[in-house]
Amino acid sequence: MPLQKVRNIGIAAHIDAGKTTVTERLLYFTGTTRKLGEVHDGAATMDFMKQEQERGITIASAAISCMWKDHHVNIIDTPGHVDFTVEVERSLRVIDGMIGLFCAVAGVEPQSETVWNQADRYKVPRIAFVNKMDRVGADFGECVAQMEKYLDANPVPMQVPIGAEEDFQGVIDIVERKAIVFKDMERLVIDVPEEFRQNCEDARRHLVEKLADFDEKIGDLYLNEQDVPAELIKSATRFATLNMIFTPVFCGAAYKNKGIQLLLDAILDYLPNPIDKGAVVGLDMKDESKSHARHPLASDPFCAIAFKLIHDPYVGQQTFIRIYSGKLESGMQVFNASKNEYERIGRILRIHAKEREEISSAGPGDIVALIGMKYTKTGDTLCDSSHPVVLESIYIPPAVIDLKVTPPTKKEEEKLGIALRKLAMEDPSFKVRVDDETNETIISGMGELHLEIIVDRLRTEFNVEAIVGEPSVAFRETITSEAENNTKFAKQTGGRGQYAHVVLRIEPNKGKGFEFVDHIKGGVIPQEFIPSIKKGIDAALDDGILAGFPVVDVRVVVIDGSYHDVDSSDMAFRTCGSICFKEAFRKAGPILLEPQMKIEINTPDDHIGEVIGDLNRRRGRVESMRRFRKGAQKVNGFVPLMEMFGYATQLRSITSGRANYSMEFSNYVPLQKDVQEKVLKQMQEKKLQKAKA
């Protein structure tokens, strides 16, 4: 199929805006499915995980292919819950265009802003669809106004709704000046009713004014008060969408099957094909100052990015890839430039949610799943070994919450380890580690729901009944001042001894992570031992010094030292580097950092006082308040994660269940001194209890 007829699109929005329902309708009207699956019945095609069906939410982004008017459309349905933000992140990395979905009643919600900003980061062209126009309180104009105010989206309506709430009958296509009325599965195209003609002309004039700003032809017609043909408007709107000049806005009610075919037309008319997106640029493997472009052509060298791994009980591990250039065939050998390993392509599958179709080859613009990959993980680049290139990887936000998991019996230990490894490979925002001191398995994730789903999947998919400990916060350790330390490590045993001498200076490195600098002059420490010092420091960073939490934002400079011709070794300098760093760290005003969350609470006016009072008690601070609909306000602020366990229950209690909130990781901030003392004391007590046990 020609690439002009391919669309790779994602659907992203706040939780409960209707993403999965819209996707179900897209699949139904394109003939991909023959019956409508509903989220509330647990029968949605795209929500095929047991946990998704039980909770009525999307957890994993699902890829599916369908056909509309001779065009091949790959759709990725993404989660709306902030705990699964990495799913949105990796989907946006590989799609060409996006549908931003909004609820006509709630308007722009917290997660809408997050996904919009993520799409900005990846420069993804998008159109907007205002869903749920049939619901009580639906207000198309207000939703568009909020998109302008909070997202800076420069929204331009392409349709005028005919009625709202229970009177919502259809839409007016302002480009073609036609009304489309929906009755059950039928749609009737009629002339614009008399009472809506003025609205239609006003909206069309607004669109033409926007287009006249950058299109000379339309500008001339507008200034001469001549009518602008529909085809000219469409081509200029496509240009505006692809270049992110403005966002075309459409509307409908997916649950009632209204507006979906028009949305499919808009996907073809306004969202980019792989050629519109153009070449991807990757770095040279040997020289990062050089870059190479890969064009969406079968004749260009093969290049693709892996963006998702799924463990399937029937076919094993599926690795989802987006192909940017070249041709992929089963049995072919490709090069993983991120891991410096070769992979043999086994089976290539085109995915229809949980259905799969085996294909022998795939080309530019295709999104396919590969079976039998050994080394490839999320964010890895696959390419032609004779033309290696590394594409920009995928941003993975840090994990902020820890849980202790233990198997019920010693026999189950290995089973638990295998299951957790598989889940960690699938989900890069999920981390697993073993505490060396306590020998406990610690899992870390993006939030309480994220880890709850992981534990649930252990039970249902891997038959491991894990015993779960209390959730705890993933603190970090850092320093507040500069310090120097001089360490000699000398050990004499029978035969050859161990000798190393290192002088380190450590400095705060706020927001820049760990930095290692070699300032050794005159060869006082031979060059081959410098990496050994760094390895020793790396081990100390992971294990922590104050309370066993990872160390961040520290700059370490090796300034002096000495060695022994016979006794110095790689191991001696590694040990010496670790001891020296730990001693310097203790001198440099060490502190704990805690994860601070960005929170947005939607609450009725009646409860605003109690909500803010409760937030203050949790060491939170309110940054802004705004009215988002009659009788209700949005409260934006920041709050430490450690104060937020069980918050959902408390918020329901103080607002009689009328408020809701969403929370996402913002940054790490220093822990208050009194709270730090309390945390360190608790950690000490836990260690003592374990030692006694």
XYZ file of C-alpha atoms in Angstrom:
693
model
C 0.000 0.000 0.000
C 1.370 3.487 -0.837
C 2.573 5.347 2.253
C 0.235 8.278 1.493
C -2.577 5.882 2.453
C -1.129 4.916 5.870
C -1.961 6.648 9.177
C -0.322 5.842 12.530
C -2.424 7.567 15.153
C -2.858 7.536 18.913
C -5.855 8.451 21.035
C -4.957 10.150 24.298
C -6.920 11.931 27.020
C -7.834 12.152 30.701
C -9.262 9.020 32.336
C -12.953 8.468 31.532
C -13.099 10.857 28.539
C -14.169 7.883 26.393
C -10.964 6.867 24.562
C -11.706 3.144 24.495
C -15.359 3.715 23.502
C -14.249 5.958 20.612
C -11.750 3.280 19.514
C -14.463 0.584 19.678
C -16.652 2.716 17.375
C -13.761 3.356 14.972
C -13.240 -0.418 14.732
C -16.942 -1.092 14.269
C -17.466 1.486 11.525
C -14.311 0.355 9.665
C -15.626 -3.228 9.733
C -12.761 -4.516 11.890
C -15.208 -5.745 14.539
C -18.763 -6.910 13.943
C -20.206 -6.068 17.332
C -19.788 -3.176 19.688
C -17.874 -3.976 22.885
C -18.587 -1.721 25.856
C -16.137 -0.749 28.592
C -18.779 -1.007 31.344
C -19.614 -4.584 30.275
C -15.904 -5.534 30.298
C -16.260 -6.468 26.620
C -14.202 -3.755 24.892
C -11.910 -5.154 22.177
C -9.013 -2.949 23.228
C -9.313 -3.677 26.962
C -8.460 -7.364 26.777
C -6.475 -7.665 30.033
C -8.521 -9.079 32.921
C -7.560 -6.090 35.125
C -8.814 -3.650 32.456
C -12.153 -5.417 32.180
C -12.672 -5.494 35.968
C -11.807 -1.828 36.518
C -13.234 -0.392 33.291
C -9.988 1.471 32.570
C -7.217 1.058 30.002
C -3.877 -0.017 31.483
C -1.736 -1.047 28.513
C -1.687 0.811 25.222
C -3.072 -1.558 22.592
C -2.210 -1.430 18.883
C -4.764 -2.353 16.244
C -5.035 -2.007 12.465
C -8.137 -1.142 10.414
C -9.119 0.080 6.913
C -11.171 3.170 5.989
C -11.720 4.383 2.428
C -8.708 2.418 1.069
C -6.476 3.794 3.832
C -4.624 1.651 6.354
C -5.037 3.110 9.886
C -2.944 1.853 12.834
C -4.596 2.991 16.071
C -2.941 2.988 19.493
C -5.406 3.358 22.381
C -3.537 4.733 25.413
C -4.376 4.779 29.147
C -5.708 7.957 30.792
C -4.595 7.179 34.344
C -1.439 9.016 35.383
C 0.090 5.839 36.908
C 0.453 4.507 33.348
C 1.874 7.699 31.834
C 4.852 5.752 30.429
C 2.378 3.915 28.142
C 1.338 7.278 26.674
C 4.970 8.396 26.463
C 6.103 5.403 24.418
C 3.036 5.530 22.168
C 3.607 9.216 21.370
C 7.208 8.371 20.492
C 6.098 6.228 17.535
C 2.805 7.682 16.247
C 2.582 10.296 13.488
C -0.627 12.006 14.598
C -2.924 12.110 17.624
C -6.579 12.571 18.498
C -6.824 14.571 21.727
C -10.098 13.511 23.318
C -12.074 15.761 25.677
C -15.260 15.227 27.670
C -17.851 17.876 26.749
C -18.916 18.097 30.414
C -15.562 18.097 32.269
C -13.567 19.995 29.600
C -9.794 20.148 29.998
C -8.857 17.856 32.895
C -5.470 17.318 34.613
C -4.333 14.352 32.525
C -5.501 16.126 29.326
C -2.831 18.741 30.070
C -0.189 16.076 30.756
C -0.762 14.197 27.471
C -0.979 17.476 25.535
C 2.419 18.517 26.931
C 3.845 15.063 26.135
C 2.595 15.431 22.538
C 4.223 18.889 22.395
C 7.523 17.325 23.486
C 7.403 14.839 20.584
C 5.947 17.475 18.172
C 2.948 15.275 17.300
C 0.329 16.965 15.042
C -3.149 16.528 16.456
C -6.868 17.067 16.036
C -9.330 17.315 18.950
C -12.594 15.445 19.446
C -15.098 16.690 22.040
C -16.927 13.539 23.161
C -20.058 12.977 25.289
C -22.051 15.816 23.665
C -25.203 13.924 24.701
C -24.432 14.132 28.436
C -26.121 16.547 30.876
C -23.922 19.644 31.212
C -22.227 19.227 27.790
C -20.872 22.554 26.531
C -18.879 22.523 23.276
C -18.024 26.267 23.370
C -16.720 26.084 26.959
C -14.570 23.036 26.143
C -12.985 24.865 23.161
C -12.391 27.952 25.373
C -10.605 25.783 27.975
C -8.402 24.241 25.269
C -7.327 27.768 24.319
C -6.793 28.892 27.924
C -5.086 25.880 29.520
C -3.420 24.073 26.603
C -2.521 26.999 24.351
C -3.853 24.707 21.598
C -5.185 27.445 19.270
C -8.360 25.351 18.733
C -10.526 25.997 15.642
C -13.963 24.293 15.474
C -14.546 22.451 12.181
C -18.115 21.587 13.169
C -21.082 23.210 14.896
C -23.101 20.848 17.136
C -26.823 20.565 16.447
C -28.213 20.761 19.976
C -26.584 19.454 23.161
C -27.314 17.069 26.045
C -30.379 14.923 25.216
C -31.163 17.185 22.229
C -27.813 16.454 20.543
C -28.814 15.263 17.065
C -25.741 15.717 14.942
C -23.224 18.213 13.594
C -22.842 20.799 10.858
C -19.772 20.415 8.652
C -18.828 24.089 8.230
C -16.369 23.334 5.380
C -18.985 21.646 3.157
C -21.924 23.621 4.670
C -23.855 20.399 5.243
C -25.702 19.092 8.319
C -25.231 15.460 9.351
C -27.999 14.040 11.545
C -27.557 10.662 13.283
C -30.379 8.184 13.829
C -29.209 4.910 15.439
C -26.562 3.595 13.006
C -27.827 5.761 10.129
C -26.532 9.188 9.205
C -28.493 11.602 7.046
C -26.786 14.423 5.151
C -29.183 17.373 4.848
C -29.044 21.105 4.204
C -28.137 23.274 7.195
C -31.354 24.025 9.165
C -32.388 27.696 9.015
C -31.772 28.331 12.746
C -28.141 27.128 12.483
C -27.149 28.946 9.260
C -25.769 32.008 11.006
C -23.749 29.828 13.440
C -22.356 27.867 10.492
C -21.317 31.024 8.593
C -19.740 32.602 11.721
C -17.713 29.442 12.427
C -16.649 29.183 8.748
C -15.564 32.850 8.737
C -13.503 32.236 11.907
C -11.792 29.256 10.227
C -11.107 31.217 7.016
C -9.647 34.135 9.042
C -7.222 31.721 10.728
C -6.227 30.198 7.367
C -5.835 33.621 5.721
C -2.988 34.388 8.170
C -0.634 31.999 6.352
C -2.331 31.076 3.041
C -2.084 33.809 0.381
C -4.791 32.368 -1.905
C -7.316 32.215 0.947
C -6.137 35.667 2.142
C -6.902 37.204 -1.289
C -10.349 35.580 -1.484
C -11.144 36.690 2.070
C -10.071 40.315 1.479
C -12.125 40.443 -1.743
C -15.109 38.981 0.171
C -15.265 35.963 -2.156
C -16.333 32.491 -1.066
C -13.483 30.064 -0.303
C -13.944 26.600 -1.906
C -14.113 23.590 0.437
C -11.070 21.851 -1.156
C -8.885 24.907 -0.579
C -9.999 25.076 3.072
C -9.222 21.365 3.533
C -5.708 21.539 2.049
C -4.859 24.683 4.086
C -6.267 23.103 7.280
C -4.141 20.012 6.638
C -1.061 22.241 6.294
C -1.982 24.062 9.550
C -2.475 20.757 11.427
C 0.763 19.169 10.187
C 2.738 22.293 11.123
C 0.923 22.598 14.483
C -0.323 26.124 13.665
C -3.754 25.297 15.058
C -5.851 22.343 16.244
C -9.044 21.431 14.297
C -11.863 20.523 16.710
C -14.631 17.992 16.002
C -17.453 16.744 18.235
C -19.809 13.842 18.782
C -21.104 11.223 21.200
C -19.224 7.946 20.734
C -21.482 5.867 22.966
C -24.493 6.870 20.813
C -22.462 6.310 17.589
C -22.618 9.992 16.626
C -19.775 11.678 14.755
C -17.443 8.688 14.405
C -17.433 8.373 10.588
C -16.690 12.105 10.363
C -13.798 11.622 12.788
C -12.447 8.829 10.544
C -12.671 11.202 7.561
C -10.813 13.856 9.590
C -8.013 11.341 10.382
C -7.476 10.823 6.637
C -7.955 14.508 5.718
C -5.835 16.195 8.374
C -3.456 13.834 10.182
C -0.017 13.048 8.694
C 1.084 9.978 6.787
C 4.673 8.670 7.256
C 5.850 10.766 4.277
C 4.441 13.962 5.843
C 6.381 13.179 9.012
C 9.520 12.903 6.872
C 12.864 11.414 7.821
C 13.871 10.416 11.339
C 17.323 11.446 12.451
C 19.579 9.168 14.496
C 23.097 9.480 15.869
C 26.173 7.768 14.486
C 27.174 4.867 16.766
C 30.874 5.734 16.708
C 30.701 9.543 16.595
C 27.746 11.192 18.369
C 28.479 14.551 16.739
C 27.394 13.003 13.407
C 23.786 12.165 12.542
C 22.066 10.139 9.809
C 18.608 10.609 8.311
C 16.379 7.643 7.527
C 13.613 8.420 5.007
C 10.302 6.510 4.858
C 11.427 4.529 1.821
C 11.790 0.771 1.329
C 15.085 1.509 -0.489
C 16.635 3.229 2.568
C 18.586 1.073 5.109
C 16.311 -0.679 7.639
C 15.630 1.301 10.821
C 12.985 0.807 13.551
C 12.379 1.498 17.239
C 11.016 -0.992 19.784
C 8.388 0.774 21.877
C 6.622 -1.955 23.821
C 7.055 -5.505 25.093
C 4.157 -7.798 25.982
C 4.399 -11.286 27.470
C 1.765 -13.383 25.708
C 0.971 -16.801 27.264
C 0.432 -18.337 23.775
C 3.266 -16.969 21.624
C 5.740 -15.778 24.278
C 7.236 -12.316 24.260
C 5.922 -9.884 21.642
C 8.158 -6.900 20.806
C 6.204 -4.055 19.183
C 8.222 -1.985 16.719
C 7.590 1.020 14.489
C 9.463 0.771 11.171
C 10.783 4.083 9.852
C 12.711 2.926 6.783
C 13.754 -0.142 4.808
C 12.134 -3.563 4.661
C 11.848 -6.215 7.358
C 11.438 -9.890 6.449
C 11.082 -12.948 8.654
C 14.367 -14.859 8.972
C 16.391 -11.655 8.451
C 19.212 -10.652 10.821
C 19.054 -7.108 12.247
C 21.377 -5.144 14.514
C 20.272 -3.768 17.904
C 22.346 -0.561 17.978
C 21.349 0.254 21.582
C 22.617 -3.095 22.924
C 25.312 -3.766 20.294
C 23.796 -7.213 19.648
C 22.434 -9.061 16.607
C 18.826 -10.313 16.537
C 17.269 -12.895 14.223
C 13.710 -11.989 13.163
C 11.371 -14.916 13.796
C 7.678 -14.296 13.147
C 6.204 -10.898 12.194
C 2.632 -10.267 13.354
C 0.110 -7.576 12.550
C -1.998 -7.078 15.658
C -5.751 -6.597 15.924
C -5.918 -6.127 19.751
C -5.788 -9.764 20.961
C -6.134 -11.239 17.453
C -2.958 -11.600 15.381
C -2.216 -12.097 11.696
C 1.163 -13.446 10.569
C 2.845 -11.565 7.708
C 6.088 -12.344 5.860
C 7.391 -8.773 5.554
C 6.768 -5.192 6.705
C 7.940 -1.803 5.475
C 8.154 1.913 6.382
C 5.254 3.220 8.466
C 4.242 -0.242 9.702
C 3.636 -1.023 13.377
C 4.141 -4.760 13.925
C 4.971 -7.237 16.689
C 8.020 -9.517 16.511
C 8.297 -12.918 18.185
C 11.571 -14.363 19.485
C 13.649 -11.248 20.211
C 16.391 -11.967 22.794
C 17.987 -8.633 23.691
C 15.574 -5.909 22.551
C 13.863 -3.748 25.194
C 11.685 -0.620 25.116
C 13.445 2.298 23.428
C 16.036 0.175 21.558
C 16.905 0.921 17.930
C 16.922 -1.938 15.399
C 18.779 -1.267 12.152
C 20.796 -2.589 9.245
C 24.223 -3.683 10.589
C 26.044 -2.116 7.646
C 24.335 1.251 8.290
C 24.095 1.463 12.118
C 22.230 4.377 13.706
C 20.815 5.092 17.197
C 17.422 6.850 17.448
C 16.367 8.985 20.410
C 15.113 6.635 23.125
C 11.936 6.965 25.215
C 11.759 9.101 28.362
C 10.976 6.962 31.410
C 9.817 8.915 34.496
C 11.349 7.826 37.839
C 9.517 5.325 40.065
C 8.226 6.991 43.246
C 6.622 4.278 45.344
C 8.006 0.986 46.728
C 6.333 -2.239 47.880
C 7.881 -5.241 49.566
C 6.834 -8.581 47.989
C 7.594 -12.038 49.338
C 6.541 -15.453 48.027
C 4.283 -17.544 50.319
C 6.792 -20.411 50.327
C 10.495 -20.844 49.588
C 9.488 -23.054 46.640
C 7.662 -20.129 44.979
C 10.720 -17.820 45.199
C 12.117 -18.691 41.778
C 8.656 -18.460 40.180
C 8.171 -14.963 41.660
C 11.606 -13.869 40.399
C 10.865 -15.038 36.821
C 7.415 -13.360 36.826
C 8.794 -10.039 38.119
C 11.595 -10.102 35.530
C 9.045 -10.570 32.725
C 6.863 -7.734 34.044
C 9.898 -5.420 34.392
C 10.875 -6.147 30.777
C 7.356 -5.207 29.615
C 7.066 -2.041 31.681
C 10.158 0.194 31.924
C 8.547 2.339 34.650
C 8.364 -0.750 36.903
C 11.588 -1.631 38.751
C 12.612 -4.711 40.776
C 15.560 -4.937 43.160
C 16.699 -7.088 46.056
C 17.749 -5.365 49.276
C 21.173 -6.904 49.993
C 20.939 -6.351 53.757
C 17.445 -7.717 54.323
C 17.337 -9.994 51.241
C 13.810 -8.701 50.516
C 12.409 -8.134 47.026
C 11.368 -4.504 46.522
C 9.172 -3.451 43.592
C 8.886 0.216 42.576
C 6.343 1.962 40.383
C 4.511 5.163 39.441
C 1.717 4.988 42.028
C -0.461 2.798 44.240
C -2.716 1.676 41.355
C 0.310 0.802 39.196
C 1.696 -1.601 41.837
C -1.781 -2.931 42.666
C -2.182 -3.977 39.007
C 1.304 -5.577 38.999
C 0.452 -7.686 42.089
C -2.901 -8.613 40.514
C -1.136 -9.729 37.307
C 1.294 -11.851 39.352
C -1.706 -13.744 40.683
C -3.806 -14.053 37.500
C -1.154 -14.424 34.770
C 1.729 -16.105 36.607
C -0.134 -17.942 39.434
C 2.103 -16.417 42.115
C 0.300 -15.421 45.319
C 2.757 -12.770 46.518
C 2.538 -11.453 50.100
C 2.672 -7.661 49.913
C 4.189 -5.378 52.562
C 3.328 -1.747 53.322
C 3.867 0.752 50.485
C 6.830 3.018 51.133
C 8.260 6.094 49.483
C 11.280 5.853 47.198
C 13.496 8.503 48.805
C 16.818 9.631 47.341
C 20.045 10.734 49.068
C 22.224 13.723 48.159
C 24.660 16.262 49.667
C 24.408 19.965 50.489
C 28.083 20.997 50.668
C 31.534 20.222 49.266
C 33.861 17.754 51.017
C 37.212 16.058 50.462
C 38.447 12.683 51.644
C 41.781 10.882 51.570
C 41.612 7.062 51.813
C 44.399 4.490 51.801
C 43.403 0.865 51.391
C 46.207 -1.551 52.270
C 45.747 -5.218 53.046
C 48.582 -7.669 53.523
C 47.739 -11.318 53.297
C 49.992 -14.239 52.495
C 51.571 -13.553 49.096
C 50.469 -10.546 47.059
C 48.759 -7.724 49.001
C 46.119 -5.159 48.117
C 47.030 -1.472 47.872
C 45.136 1.600 46.641
C 45.170 5.269 47.621
C 42.494 7.727 46.430
C 41.718 11.391 47.214
C 38.219 12.503 46.180
C 36.371 15.802 46.249
C 32.577 15.642 46.111
C 30.252 18.547 45.301
C 26.466 19.049 45.021
C 25.311 18.718 41.391
C 21.658 19.812 41.624
C 19.407 18.470 38.881
C 22.319 17.091 36.828
C 22.572 13.580 38.283
C 25.892 11.827 38.923
C 29.053 13.165 37.295
C 32.528 11.591 37.517
C 35.592 13.730 36.702
C 39.208 12.558 36.457
C 41.695 15.294 37.485
C 44.704 12.999 37.992
C 47.959 14.531 36.781
C 51.375 13.004 36.265
C 50.103 9.413 36.377
C 49.983 9.193 40.215
C 47.175 6.685 39.596
C 47.608 4.700 36.345
C 44.850 5.356 33.794
C 43.655 1.712 33.827
C 42.595 2.025 37.492
C 40.387 5.141 37.018
C 37.360 3.105 35.734
C 37.783 0.819 38.793
C 37.393 3.825 41.138
C 34.212 4.788 39.242
C 32.838 1.218 39.551
C 33.355 1.342 43.332
C 31.530 4.703 43.521
C 28.705 3.394 41.270
C 28.083 0.517 43.701
C 27.967 2.964 46.650
C 25.507 5.223 44.726
C 23.041 2.360 44.254
C 23.252 1.127 47.855
C 23.010 4.566 49.490
C 24.903 5.729 52.568
C 22.404 7.410 54.898
C 19.575 4.886 54.749
C 20.070 2.622 51.734
C 18.366 4.894 49.153
C 20.024 5.654 45.774
C 22.329 8.700 45.739
C 21.629 11.417 43.135
C 22.965 14.818 42.008
C 26.600 14.411 43.120
C 29.760 15.446 41.257
C 32.836 13.400 42.156
C 36.341 14.608 41.246
C 39.394 12.315 41.600
C 42.179 14.750 42.559
C 45.075 12.631 43.884
C 46.248 9.213 45.033
C 49.036 6.705 44.685
C 49.623 3.073 43.720
C 51.988 0.161 44.284
C 53.712 -1.569 41.363
C 52.894 -5.068 42.633
C 50.000 -4.813 45.120
C 47.677 -2.394 43.280
C 44.793 -4.055 41.411
C 41.419 -3.379 39.871
C 39.693 -4.800 42.992
C 41.796 -2.713 45.416
C 40.939 0.570 43.647
C 37.297 -0.407 43.381
C 37.092 -1.030 47.149
C 39.118 2.096 47.943
C 36.919 4.274 45.665
C 33.771 3.014 47.397
C 35.124 3.592 50.959
C 36.515 7.040 50.082
C 33.216 8.152 48.496
C 31.162 6.974 51.506
C 33.408 8.836 53.963
C 33.341 12.028 51.863
C 29.547 11.746 51.539
C 29.089 11.657 55.332
C 31.152 14.875 55.634
C 29.213 16.758 52.921
C 25.932 17.487 54.760
C 23.961 14.457 53.521
C 20.170 14.805 53.294
C 17.201 12.773 52.096
C 15.127 13.932 49.120
C 11.440 13.022 48.864
C 9.252 12.765 45.757
C 6.944 15.761 45.447
C 3.748 15.256 43.474
C 1.814 17.734 41.362
C -1.832 17.419 42.385
C -5.081 18.683 40.881
C -8.307 18.350 42.854
C -11.779 18.950 41.391
C -14.117 19.832 44.243
C -17.553 21.432 44.720
C -17.448 24.986 46.193
C -19.130 23.717 49.420
C -16.065 21.651 50.364
C -13.211 23.886 49.224
C -12.237 24.862 52.804
C -11.995 21.273 54.084
C -10.051 20.161 50.987
C -7.435 22.937 51.320
C -7.211 22.453 55.103
C -6.561 18.739 54.616
C -3.930 19.473 51.953
C -2.113 21.869 54.297
C -2.057 19.202 57.037
C -0.300 16.938 54.536
C 2.512 19.512 54.059
C 0.997 20.423 50.683
C 0.933 23.894 49.178
C -1.775 25.315 46.957
C -0.449 27.015 43.836
C -3.663 28.127 42.125
C -7.433 27.762 42.141
C -9.773 28.191 39.224
C -13.458 27.733 38.509
C -13.936 24.995 35.925
C -17.699 24.732 35.936
C -20.605 26.207 37.835
C -20.357 25.391 41.536
C -17.013 23.593 41.273
C -13.330 24.517 41.377
C -9.949 23.054 40.433
C -7.227 23.292 43.084
C -3.653 22.935 41.787
C -0.704 22.413 44.085
C 2.214 20.294 45.239
C 2.283 17.702 48.002
C 4.846 15.154 49.292
C 4.034 11.600 48.201
C 4.662 10.178 51.697
C 1.634 12.138 52.974
C -0.708 10.851 50.269
C -1.250 7.167 51.073
C -4.968 6.538 51.466
C -5.815 10.057 50.254
C -8.561 8.870 47.881
C -10.598 7.495 50.823
C -10.094 10.648 52.897
C -11.090 12.945 49.995
C -14.260 10.925 49.399
C -15.055 11.140 53.106
C -14.698 14.953 53.456
C -16.576 15.747 50.219
C -19.287 13.044 50.429
C -17.746 11.395 47.368
C -18.197 14.487 45.159
C -14.522 15.408 44.614
C -11.829 13.658 42.601
C -8.131 14.207 42.109
C -5.188 13.265 39.947
C -1.537 13.274 40.856
C 1.731 12.945 38.953
C 5.411 13.028 39.876
C 6.898 16.549 39.782
C 10.410 16.491 41.267
C 12.536 15.487 44.256
C 12.793 18.056 47.080
C 14.791 18.105 50.373
C 13.008 16.475 53.299
C 12.287 18.698 56.307
C 14.830 18.109 59.081
C 12.327 16.848 61.676
C 10.666 14.522 59.116
C 14.091 13.229 58.007
C 15.019 12.354 61.595
C 11.720 10.476 61.954
C 12.288 8.552 58.674
C 15.884 7.605 59.590
C 14.747 6.488 63.052
C 12.020 4.279 61.519
C 14.556 2.770 59.088
C 16.900 2.007 62.019
C 14.100 0.353 64.022
C 13.120 -1.812 61.035
C 16.725 -2.961 60.636
C 16.942 -3.889 64.332
C 13.657 -5.831 64.170
C 14.907 -7.767 61.136
C 18.240 -8.475 62.819
C 16.409 -9.911 65.849
C 14.125 -11.979 63.635
